[in-house]
Protein backbone atom coordinates (compact mmCIF):
# COMPACT_ATOMS: atom_id res chain seq x y z
CA UNK A 1 0.00 0.00 0.00
CA UNK A 2 1.36 3.43 -0.90
CA UNK A 3 1.67 5.91 1.98
CA UNK A 4 -0.88 8.21 0.34
CA UNK A 5 -3.42 5.40 0.43
CA UNK A 6 -3.11 4.90 4.16
CA UNK A 7 -5.68 6.68 6.30
CA UNK A 8 -4.52 9.03 9.06
CA UNK A 9 -7.81 9.34 10.95
CA UNK A 10 -11.04 7.42 11.41
CA UNK A 11 -14.67 8.58 11.29
CA UNK A 12 -16.52 5.31 11.63
CA UNK A 13 -20.04 6.80 11.68
CA UNK A 14 -20.98 9.84 9.62
CA UNK A 15 -24.17 10.59 7.67
CA UNK A 16 -22.39 12.14 4.68
CA UNK A 17 -25.61 12.06 2.67
CA UNK A 18 -27.44 14.31 5.13
CA UNK A 19 -25.10 17.25 4.49
CA UNK A 20 -25.95 19.64 1.66
CA UNK A 21 -22.43 19.15 0.24
CA UNK A 22 -22.18 15.36 0.23
CA UNK A 23 -19.74 15.19 -2.70
CA UNK A 24 -17.50 17.90 -1.25
CA UNK A 25 -17.36 15.97 2.04
CA UNK A 26 -16.17 12.84 0.27
CA UNK A 27 -13.34 14.92 -1.24
CA UNK A 28 -12.54 16.35 2.21
CA UNK A 29 -12.30 12.85 3.70
CA UNK A 30 -10.00 11.71 0.92
CA UNK A 31 -7.87 14.85 1.07
CA UNK A 32 -7.43 14.64 4.87
CA UNK A 33 -6.99 10.85 4.86
CA UNK A 34 -10.02 10.19 7.04
CA UNK A 35 -11.24 6.60 6.78
CA UNK A 36 -14.95 7.37 6.84
CA UNK A 37 -17.92 5.06 7.08
CA UNK A 38 -20.84 6.76 5.34
CA UNK A 39 -23.81 5.34 7.19
CA UNK A 40 -27.33 5.48 5.76
CA UNK A 41 -30.73 5.70 7.43
CA UNK A 42 -32.74 3.95 4.70
CA UNK A 43 -31.76 1.30 2.15
CA UNK A 44 -33.20 3.64 -0.51
CA UNK A 45 -30.07 5.78 -0.01
CA UNK A 46 -27.66 2.92 -0.75
CA UNK A 47 -27.37 3.25 -4.54
CA UNK A 48 -26.68 7.00 -4.57
CA UNK A 49 -24.13 6.73 -1.74
CA UNK A 50 -22.31 3.91 -3.50
CA UNK A 51 -22.28 5.88 -6.75
CA UNK A 52 -20.81 9.00 -5.14
CA UNK A 53 -18.21 7.09 -3.11
CA UNK A 54 -17.18 4.83 -6.00
CA UNK A 55 -13.91 6.64 -6.71
CA UNK A 56 -13.08 7.52 -3.11
CA UNK A 57 -9.98 6.10 -1.44
CA UNK A 58 -11.14 6.50 2.14
CA UNK A 59 -14.95 6.50 2.10
CA UNK A 60 -16.94 3.30 2.47
CA UNK A 61 -20.74 3.04 2.51
CA UNK A 62 -22.89 1.17 5.00
CA UNK A 63 -26.35 -0.20 4.21
CA UNK A 64 -28.77 0.90 6.92
CA UNK A 65 -32.29 1.20 8.27
CA UNK A 66 -32.27 3.55 11.25
CA UNK A 67 -34.31 2.37 14.26
CA UNK A 68 -35.85 5.85 14.55
CA UNK A 69 -37.35 5.40 11.05
CA UNK A 70 -38.71 1.90 11.58
CA UNK A 71 -42.14 3.19 12.67
CA UNK A 72 -42.76 4.51 9.12
CA UNK A 73 -40.35 2.36 7.13
CA UNK A 74 -40.46 -1.18 8.51
CA UNK A 75 -41.33 -2.55 5.06
CA UNK A 76 -38.01 -1.25 3.70
CA UNK A 77 -36.25 -4.11 5.47
CA UNK A 78 -37.18 -6.14 2.38
CA UNK A 79 -35.10 -3.80 0.22
CA UNK A 80 -32.25 -4.03 2.72
CA UNK A 81 -32.47 -7.83 2.48
CA UNK A 82 -32.17 -7.68 -1.31
CA UNK A 83 -29.14 -5.38 -1.18
CA UNK A 84 -27.33 -7.01 1.73
CA UNK A 85 -25.08 -9.28 -0.32
CA UNK A 86 -23.59 -6.13 -1.96
CA UNK A 87 -22.68 -4.60 1.41
CA UNK A 88 -19.68 -5.29 3.62
CA UNK A 89 -20.74 -2.60 6.10
CA UNK A 90 -24.19 -2.43 7.67
CA UNK A 91 -25.65 0.57 9.49
CA UNK A 92 -27.12 2.52 10.91
CA UNK A 93 -29.14 -0.25 12.53
CA UNK A 94 -30.08 -1.02 16.13
CA UNK A 95 -32.68 -0.19 18.76
CA UNK A 96 -33.95 3.06 20.28
CA UNK A 97 -36.09 2.91 23.42
CA UNK A 98 -36.15 6.66 23.98
CA UNK A 99 -39.56 8.25 24.62
CA UNK A 100 -40.09 9.39 21.02
CA UNK A 101 -39.47 5.97 19.52
CA UNK A 102 -40.58 3.52 22.16
CA UNK A 103 -43.95 2.98 20.48
CA UNK A 104 -42.19 1.29 17.56
CA UNK A 105 -39.95 -0.82 19.79
CA UNK A 106 -41.58 -4.13 18.85
CA UNK A 107 -41.18 -3.34 15.17
CA UNK A 108 -37.59 -2.23 15.79
CA UNK A 109 -36.86 -5.56 17.46
CA UNK A 110 -38.34 -7.47 14.50
CA UNK A 111 -36.24 -5.48 12.03
CA UNK A 112 -33.02 -5.71 14.06
CA UNK A 113 -33.43 -9.45 14.61
CA UNK A 114 -34.00 -10.03 10.90
CA UNK A 115 -30.97 -7.93 9.93
CA UNK A 116 -28.74 -9.71 12.44
CA UNK A 117 -29.90 -13.14 11.28
CA UNK A 118 -29.24 -12.24 7.64
CA UNK A 119 -25.79 -10.87 8.53
CA UNK A 120 -25.01 -14.06 10.45
CA UNK A 121 -26.07 -16.15 7.49
CA UNK A 122 -23.95 -14.21 4.98
CA UNK A 123 -20.98 -13.72 7.34
CA UNK A 124 -18.16 -11.17 7.21
CA UNK A 125 -20.24 -8.01 7.79
CA UNK A 126 -19.20 -5.11 9.99
CA UNK A 127 -22.12 -3.34 11.69
CA UNK A 128 -22.43 0.12 13.23
CA UNK A 129 -25.14 -0.13 15.86
CA UNK A 130 -27.36 2.43 17.62
CA UNK A 131 -28.41 1.54 21.18
CA UNK A 132 -30.08 4.59 22.78
CA UNK A 133 -31.71 3.56 26.07
CA UNK A 134 -31.56 -0.02 24.84
CA UNK A 135 -28.02 -1.21 25.51
CA UNK A 136 -29.06 -4.39 27.33
CA UNK A 137 -31.56 -5.32 24.60
CA UNK A 138 -29.03 -4.63 21.84
CA UNK A 139 -26.42 -6.84 23.55
CA UNK A 140 -29.03 -9.54 24.07
CA UNK A 141 -29.92 -9.45 20.36
CA UNK A 142 -26.24 -9.73 19.43
CA UNK A 143 -25.85 -12.74 21.72
CA UNK A 144 -28.91 -14.42 20.28
CA UNK A 145 -28.64 -13.65 16.58
CA UNK A 146 -25.07 -12.74 15.57
CA UNK A 147 -22.40 -15.21 16.74
CA UNK A 148 -19.00 -13.56 17.15
CA UNK A 149 -17.48 -15.50 14.26
CA UNK A 150 -20.27 -14.42 11.87
CA UNK A 151 -19.90 -10.64 12.04
CA UNK A 152 -18.31 -7.74 13.90
CA UNK A 153 -20.06 -4.95 15.73
CA UNK A 154 -19.16 -1.36 16.51
CA UNK A 155 -21.39 0.23 19.13
CA UNK A 156 -21.79 3.82 18.01
CA UNK A 157 -22.41 6.54 20.66
CA UNK A 158 -22.46 3.97 23.47
CA UNK A 159 -24.26 5.26 26.57
CA UNK A 160 -24.60 2.11 28.67
CA UNK A 161 -23.13 1.38 32.07
CA UNK A 162 -19.56 0.29 32.82
CA UNK A 163 -20.85 -3.28 33.35
CA UNK A 164 -22.60 -3.20 29.97
CA UNK A 165 -19.40 -1.90 28.36
CA UNK A 166 -17.53 -4.91 29.75
CA UNK A 167 -20.25 -7.25 28.52
CA UNK A 168 -20.07 -5.65 25.06
CA UNK A 169 -16.27 -5.92 25.01
CA UNK A 170 -16.56 -9.60 26.02
CA UNK A 171 -18.86 -10.06 23.01
CA UNK A 172 -16.12 -8.61 20.81
CA UNK A 173 -17.69 -5.20 20.24
CA UNK A 174 -15.78 -2.05 19.35
CA UNK A 175 -16.88 1.44 20.44
CA UNK A 176 -16.89 4.52 18.20
CA UNK A 177 -16.62 7.70 20.26
CA UNK A 178 -17.78 11.19 19.21
CA UNK A 179 -17.24 14.65 20.67
CA UNK A 180 -20.72 14.86 22.19
CA UNK A 181 -20.08 11.76 24.31
CA UNK A 182 -17.10 13.52 25.86
CA UNK A 183 -19.00 16.62 26.99
CA UNK A 184 -20.42 15.21 30.23
CA UNK A 185 -18.46 14.00 33.24
CA UNK A 186 -20.35 10.71 33.13
CA UNK A 187 -19.58 10.26 29.43
CA UNK A 188 -15.89 10.97 29.95
CA UNK A 189 -15.72 8.55 32.89
CA UNK A 190 -17.34 5.83 30.80
CA UNK A 191 -15.09 6.39 27.78
CA UNK A 192 -12.03 6.31 30.06
CA UNK A 193 -12.97 2.73 30.98
CA UNK A 194 -13.40 1.42 27.43
CA UNK A 195 -10.63 -0.95 26.35
CA UNK A 196 -7.92 0.85 24.36
CA UNK A 197 -7.83 -1.86 21.71
CA UNK A 198 -11.55 -1.44 20.94
CA UNK A 199 -11.67 2.34 20.51
CA UNK A 200 -12.62 4.01 17.25
CA UNK A 201 -13.61 7.62 16.56
CA UNK A 202 -16.72 8.98 14.84
CA UNK A 203 -18.57 12.24 14.32
CA UNK A 204 -22.22 11.13 13.88
CA UNK A 205 -22.44 14.27 11.78
CA UNK A 206 -24.53 16.17 11.02
CA UNK A 207 -26.40 15.29 14.24
CA UNK A 208 -23.55 16.44 16.46
CA UNK A 209 -22.96 20.19 16.54
CA UNK A 210 -19.84 22.10 17.44
CA UNK A 211 -20.11 25.87 17.78
CA UNK A 212 -23.67 25.59 16.44
CA UNK A 213 -22.51 24.02 13.18
CA UNK A 214 -22.76 20.34 12.20
CA UNK A 215 -19.39 18.67 12.81
CA UNK A 216 -17.26 17.74 9.82
CA UNK A 217 -15.23 14.51 9.68
CA UNK A 218 -12.05 16.44 10.54
CA UNK A 219 -13.47 16.87 14.04
CA UNK A 220 -12.27 13.34 14.87
CA UNK A 221 -8.78 14.84 15.26
CA UNK A 222 -9.99 16.57 18.43
CA UNK A 223 -11.68 13.38 19.62
CA UNK A 224 -8.34 11.57 19.35
CA UNK A 225 -6.72 14.34 21.44
CA UNK A 226 -9.41 13.98 24.11
CA UNK A 227 -9.12 10.19 24.11
CA UNK A 228 -5.39 10.51 24.61
CA UNK A 229 -6.01 12.71 27.68
CA UNK A 230 -8.59 10.33 29.11
CA UNK A 231 -6.45 7.25 28.59
CA UNK A 232 -3.16 8.88 29.56
CA UNK A 233 -1.32 8.16 26.32
CA UNK A 234 0.30 10.62 23.93
CA UNK A 235 -1.92 11.86 21.09
CA UNK A 236 0.22 10.32 18.30
CA UNK A 237 0.05 6.96 20.08
CA UNK A 238 -3.72 7.24 20.35
CA UNK A 239 -3.91 8.11 16.65
CA UNK A 240 -1.84 4.99 15.85
CA UNK A 241 -3.97 2.89 18.21
CA UNK A 242 -7.24 3.94 16.55
CA UNK A 243 -5.82 3.19 13.09
CA UNK A 244 -4.56 -0.21 14.31
CA UNK A 245 -7.98 -0.94 15.79
CA UNK A 246 -9.62 -0.14 12.45
CA UNK A 247 -7.13 -2.37 10.62
CA UNK A 248 -7.88 -5.24 13.02
CA UNK A 249 -11.62 -4.70 12.70
CA UNK A 250 -11.69 -4.75 8.92
CA UNK A 251 -9.20 -7.59 8.46
CA UNK A 252 -11.18 -10.44 7.03
MN1 LIG B 1 -26.12 8.13 13.42
Tab-separated table of C-alpha atoms and ligand atoms in Angstrom:
chain	number	residue	atom	x	y	z
A	1	UNK	CA	0.000	0.000	0.000
A	2	UNK	CA	1.358	3.434	-0.904
A	3	UNK	CA	1.668	5.906	1.979
A	4	UNK	CA	-0.880	8.209	0.341
A	5	UNK	CA	-3.418	5.402	0.428
A	6	UNK	CA	-3.107	4.903	4.158
A	7	UNK	CA	-5.678	6.677	6.302
A	8	UNK	CA	-4.524	9.033	9.062
A	9	UNK	CA	-7.811	9.342	10.950
A	10	UNK	CA	-11.035	7.422	11.409
A	11	UNK	CA	-14.672	8.581	11.290
A	12	UNK	CA	-16.522	5.313	11.630
A	13	UNK	CA	-20.036	6.801	11.681
A	14	UNK	CA	-20.980	9.836	9.625
A	15	UNK	CA	-24.167	10.591	7.673
A	16	UNK	CA	-22.390	12.139	4.680
A	17	UNK	CA	-25.611	12.058	2.670
A	18	UNK	CA	-27.444	14.311	5.125
A	19	UNK	CA	-25.103	17.248	4.491
A	20	UNK	CA	-25.946	19.643	1.659
A	21	UNK	CA	-22.425	19.152	0.235
A	22	UNK	CA	-22.177	15.356	0.235
A	23	UNK	CA	-19.742	15.193	-2.696
A	24	UNK	CA	-17.503	17.900	-1.255
A	25	UNK	CA	-17.364	15.973	2.040
A	26	UNK	CA	-16.168	12.837	0.265
A	27	UNK	CA	-13.343	14.920	-1.241
A	28	UNK	CA	-12.536	16.348	2.206
A	29	UNK	CA	-12.300	12.850	3.705
A	30	UNK	CA	-10.001	11.710	0.917
A	31	UNK	CA	-7.867	14.845	1.075
A	32	UNK	CA	-7.430	14.640	4.866
A	33	UNK	CA	-6.993	10.854	4.863
A	34	UNK	CA	-10.023	10.189	7.042
A	35	UNK	CA	-11.241	6.604	6.775
A	36	UNK	CA	-14.952	7.368	6.845
A	37	UNK	CA	-17.917	5.055	7.083
A	38	UNK	CA	-20.842	6.765	5.342
A	39	UNK	CA	-23.814	5.337	7.186
A	40	UNK	CA	-27.328	5.482	5.760
A	41	UNK	CA	-30.727	5.697	7.431
A	42	UNK	CA	-32.741	3.945	4.702
A	43	UNK	CA	-31.755	1.296	2.150
A	44	UNK	CA	-33.195	3.637	-0.505
A	45	UNK	CA	-30.069	5.784	-0.005
A	46	UNK	CA	-27.664	2.924	-0.750
A	47	UNK	CA	-27.373	3.254	-4.537
A	48	UNK	CA	-26.680	7.003	-4.565
A	49	UNK	CA	-24.133	6.733	-1.736
A	50	UNK	CA	-22.309	3.913	-3.500
A	51	UNK	CA	-22.275	5.877	-6.750
A	52	UNK	CA	-20.814	9.000	-5.140
A	53	UNK	CA	-18.210	7.086	-3.112
A	54	UNK	CA	-17.183	4.835	-6.000
A	55	UNK	CA	-13.908	6.642	-6.712
A	56	UNK	CA	-13.082	7.518	-3.110
A	57	UNK	CA	-9.975	6.098	-1.444
A	58	UNK	CA	-11.140	6.502	2.137
A	59	UNK	CA	-14.948	6.501	2.100
A	60	UNK	CA	-16.941	3.296	2.473
A	61	UNK	CA	-20.736	3.040	2.513
A	62	UNK	CA	-22.889	1.171	5.003
A	63	UNK	CA	-26.349	-0.196	4.213
A	64	UNK	CA	-28.771	0.898	6.925
A	65	UNK	CA	-32.291	1.199	8.274
A	66	UNK	CA	-32.273	3.549	11.248
A	67	UNK	CA	-34.307	2.371	14.259
A	68	UNK	CA	-35.846	5.854	14.551
A	69	UNK	CA	-37.346	5.396	11.054
A	70	UNK	CA	-38.714	1.902	11.575
A	71	UNK	CA	-42.140	3.192	12.669
A	72	UNK	CA	-42.756	4.505	9.124
A	73	UNK	CA	-40.349	2.356	7.125
A	74	UNK	CA	-40.458	-1.179	8.515
A	75	UNK	CA	-41.329	-2.548	5.062
A	76	UNK	CA	-38.009	-1.249	3.698
A	77	UNK	CA	-36.247	-4.107	5.474
A	78	UNK	CA	-37.176	-6.143	2.382
A	79	UNK	CA	-35.103	-3.796	0.218
A	80	UNK	CA	-32.252	-4.030	2.721
A	81	UNK	CA	-32.475	-7.826	2.475
A	82	UNK	CA	-32.172	-7.675	-1.314
A	83	UNK	CA	-29.140	-5.376	-1.176
A	84	UNK	CA	-27.327	-7.005	1.727
A	85	UNK	CA	-25.078	-9.276	-0.325
A	86	UNK	CA	-23.593	-6.126	-1.965
A	87	UNK	CA	-22.675	-4.596	1.408
A	88	UNK	CA	-19.682	-5.295	3.616
A	89	UNK	CA	-20.736	-2.599	6.104
A	90	UNK	CA	-24.194	-2.425	7.673
A	91	UNK	CA	-25.650	0.574	9.490
A	92	UNK	CA	-27.118	2.518	10.914
A	93	UNK	CA	-29.142	-0.245	12.532
A	94	UNK	CA	-30.084	-1.020	16.129
A	95	UNK	CA	-32.679	-0.192	18.758
A	96	UNK	CA	-33.948	3.065	20.282
A	97	UNK	CA	-36.090	2.911	23.420
A	98	UNK	CA	-36.148	6.661	23.983
A	99	UNK	CA	-39.563	8.245	24.623
A	100	UNK	CA	-40.089	9.390	21.017
A	101	UNK	CA	-39.474	5.966	19.520
A	102	UNK	CA	-40.583	3.516	22.159
A	103	UNK	CA	-43.952	2.982	20.477
A	104	UNK	CA	-42.190	1.288	17.560
A	105	UNK	CA	-39.950	-0.821	19.793
A	106	UNK	CA	-41.581	-4.134	18.855
A	107	UNK	CA	-41.184	-3.336	15.167
A	108	UNK	CA	-37.585	-2.225	15.786
A	109	UNK	CA	-36.864	-5.556	17.456
A	110	UNK	CA	-38.341	-7.467	14.503
A	111	UNK	CA	-36.244	-5.485	12.031
A	112	UNK	CA	-33.020	-5.712	14.063
A	113	UNK	CA	-33.428	-9.448	14.610
A	114	UNK	CA	-34.004	-10.033	10.900
A	115	UNK	CA	-30.974	-7.930	9.926
A	116	UNK	CA	-28.735	-9.707	12.444
A	117	UNK	CA	-29.901	-13.139	11.276
A	118	UNK	CA	-29.237	-12.236	7.637
A	119	UNK	CA	-25.790	-10.865	8.533
A	120	UNK	CA	-25.006	-14.060	10.449
A	121	UNK	CA	-26.071	-16.146	7.492
A	122	UNK	CA	-23.952	-14.209	4.980
A	123	UNK	CA	-20.980	-13.718	7.342
A	124	UNK	CA	-18.158	-11.166	7.210
A	125	UNK	CA	-20.245	-8.008	7.789
A	126	UNK	CA	-19.204	-5.107	9.987
A	127	UNK	CA	-22.117	-3.341	11.690
A	128	UNK	CA	-22.428	0.124	13.234
A	129	UNK	CA	-25.137	-0.134	15.860
A	130	UNK	CA	-27.364	2.427	17.623
A	131	UNK	CA	-28.413	1.542	21.177
A	132	UNK	CA	-30.080	4.586	22.776
A	133	UNK	CA	-31.711	3.559	26.074
A	134	UNK	CA	-31.558	-0.019	24.838
A	135	UNK	CA	-28.016	-1.211	25.514
A	136	UNK	CA	-29.056	-4.386	27.329
A	137	UNK	CA	-31.564	-5.321	24.600
A	138	UNK	CA	-29.026	-4.634	21.845
A	139	UNK	CA	-26.420	-6.840	23.551
A	140	UNK	CA	-29.028	-9.544	24.073
A	141	UNK	CA	-29.920	-9.455	20.362
A	142	UNK	CA	-26.241	-9.732	19.428
A	143	UNK	CA	-25.850	-12.738	21.720
A	144	UNK	CA	-28.913	-14.417	20.281
A	145	UNK	CA	-28.635	-13.648	16.582
A	146	UNK	CA	-25.065	-12.744	15.571
A	147	UNK	CA	-22.404	-15.210	16.739
A	148	UNK	CA	-18.999	-13.555	17.150
A	149	UNK	CA	-17.478	-15.499	14.262
A	150	UNK	CA	-20.271	-14.420	11.867
A	151	UNK	CA	-19.904	-10.639	12.037
A	152	UNK	CA	-18.314	-7.738	13.904
A	153	UNK	CA	-20.060	-4.948	15.726
A	154	UNK	CA	-19.164	-1.357	16.506
A	155	UNK	CA	-21.392	0.230	19.128
A	156	UNK	CA	-21.787	3.818	18.015
A	157	UNK	CA	-22.414	6.543	20.661
A	158	UNK	CA	-22.461	3.974	23.471
A	159	UNK	CA	-24.265	5.259	26.574
A	160	UNK	CA	-24.601	2.106	28.667
A	161	UNK	CA	-23.126	1.380	32.069
A	162	UNK	CA	-19.564	0.288	32.816
A	163	UNK	CA	-20.848	-3.277	33.351
A	164	UNK	CA	-22.603	-3.196	29.966
A	165	UNK	CA	-19.403	-1.897	28.356
A	166	UNK	CA	-17.529	-4.911	29.751
A	167	UNK	CA	-20.250	-7.252	28.519
A	168	UNK	CA	-20.066	-5.650	25.060
A	169	UNK	CA	-16.270	-5.925	25.008
A	170	UNK	CA	-16.562	-9.599	26.016
A	171	UNK	CA	-18.856	-10.064	23.015
A	172	UNK	CA	-16.117	-8.606	20.813
A	173	UNK	CA	-17.694	-5.196	20.238
A	174	UNK	CA	-15.785	-2.049	19.352
A	175	UNK	CA	-16.878	1.443	20.440
A	176	UNK	CA	-16.886	4.518	18.201
A	177	UNK	CA	-16.622	7.700	20.265
A	178	UNK	CA	-17.778	11.185	19.208
A	179	UNK	CA	-17.240	14.645	20.666
A	180	UNK	CA	-20.723	14.861	22.186
A	181	UNK	CA	-20.075	11.758	24.314
A	182	UNK	CA	-17.098	13.523	25.858
A	183	UNK	CA	-18.996	16.618	26.991
A	184	UNK	CA	-20.419	15.210	30.227
A	185	UNK	CA	-18.464	13.997	33.241
A	186	UNK	CA	-20.346	10.713	33.127
A	187	UNK	CA	-19.583	10.255	29.433
A	188	UNK	CA	-15.894	10.968	29.950
A	189	UNK	CA	-15.720	8.546	32.889
A	190	UNK	CA	-17.337	5.828	30.795
A	191	UNK	CA	-15.086	6.389	27.780
A	192	UNK	CA	-12.030	6.306	30.064
A	193	UNK	CA	-12.973	2.728	30.983
A	194	UNK	CA	-13.401	1.422	27.431
A	195	UNK	CA	-10.630	-0.952	26.345
A	196	UNK	CA	-7.916	0.850	24.360
A	197	UNK	CA	-7.827	-1.857	21.706
A	198	UNK	CA	-11.546	-1.439	20.943
A	199	UNK	CA	-11.668	2.336	20.508
A	200	UNK	CA	-12.624	4.015	17.254
A	201	UNK	CA	-13.612	7.618	16.565
A	202	UNK	CA	-16.716	8.977	14.836
A	203	UNK	CA	-18.569	12.236	14.321
A	204	UNK	CA	-22.217	11.134	13.881
A	205	UNK	CA	-22.443	14.266	11.779
A	206	UNK	CA	-24.534	16.172	11.021
A	207	UNK	CA	-26.401	15.289	14.239
A	208	UNK	CA	-23.553	16.443	16.463
A	209	UNK	CA	-22.964	20.188	16.536
A	210	UNK	CA	-19.839	22.098	17.436
A	211	UNK	CA	-20.106	25.875	17.784
A	212	UNK	CA	-23.673	25.591	16.444
A	213	UNK	CA	-22.506	24.021	13.180
A	214	UNK	CA	-22.759	20.343	12.201
A	215	UNK	CA	-19.390	18.669	12.807
A	216	UNK	CA	-17.264	17.744	9.816
A	217	UNK	CA	-15.233	14.508	9.680
A	218	UNK	CA	-12.048	16.437	10.542
A	219	UNK	CA	-13.471	16.868	14.040
A	220	UNK	CA	-12.266	13.345	14.875
A	221	UNK	CA	-8.782	14.839	15.258
A	222	UNK	CA	-9.990	16.570	18.426
A	223	UNK	CA	-11.679	13.377	19.618
A	224	UNK	CA	-8.337	11.573	19.347
A	225	UNK	CA	-6.725	14.341	21.437
A	226	UNK	CA	-9.409	13.982	24.107
A	227	UNK	CA	-9.124	10.186	24.108
A	228	UNK	CA	-5.386	10.509	24.606
A	229	UNK	CA	-6.005	12.707	27.684
A	230	UNK	CA	-8.591	10.326	29.112
A	231	UNK	CA	-6.447	7.247	28.594
A	232	UNK	CA	-3.163	8.876	29.558
A	233	UNK	CA	-1.316	8.155	26.324
A	234	UNK	CA	0.295	10.623	23.932
A	235	UNK	CA	-1.915	11.856	21.086
A	236	UNK	CA	0.224	10.318	18.297
A	237	UNK	CA	0.047	6.962	20.080
A	238	UNK	CA	-3.718	7.241	20.355
A	239	UNK	CA	-3.909	8.109	16.649
A	240	UNK	CA	-1.838	4.993	15.853
A	241	UNK	CA	-3.974	2.893	18.210
A	242	UNK	CA	-7.242	3.936	16.549
A	243	UNK	CA	-5.822	3.190	13.090
A	244	UNK	CA	-4.560	-0.206	14.311
A	245	UNK	CA	-7.984	-0.943	15.786
A	246	UNK	CA	-9.621	-0.137	12.453
A	247	UNK	CA	-7.133	-2.369	10.622
A	248	UNK	CA	-7.879	-5.239	13.022
A	249	UNK	CA	-11.624	-4.704	12.703
A	250	UNK	CA	-11.692	-4.749	8.918
A	251	UNK	CA	-9.196	-7.585	8.464
A	252	UNK	CA	-11.176	-10.443	7.029
B	1	LIG	MN1	-26.124	8.134	13.422
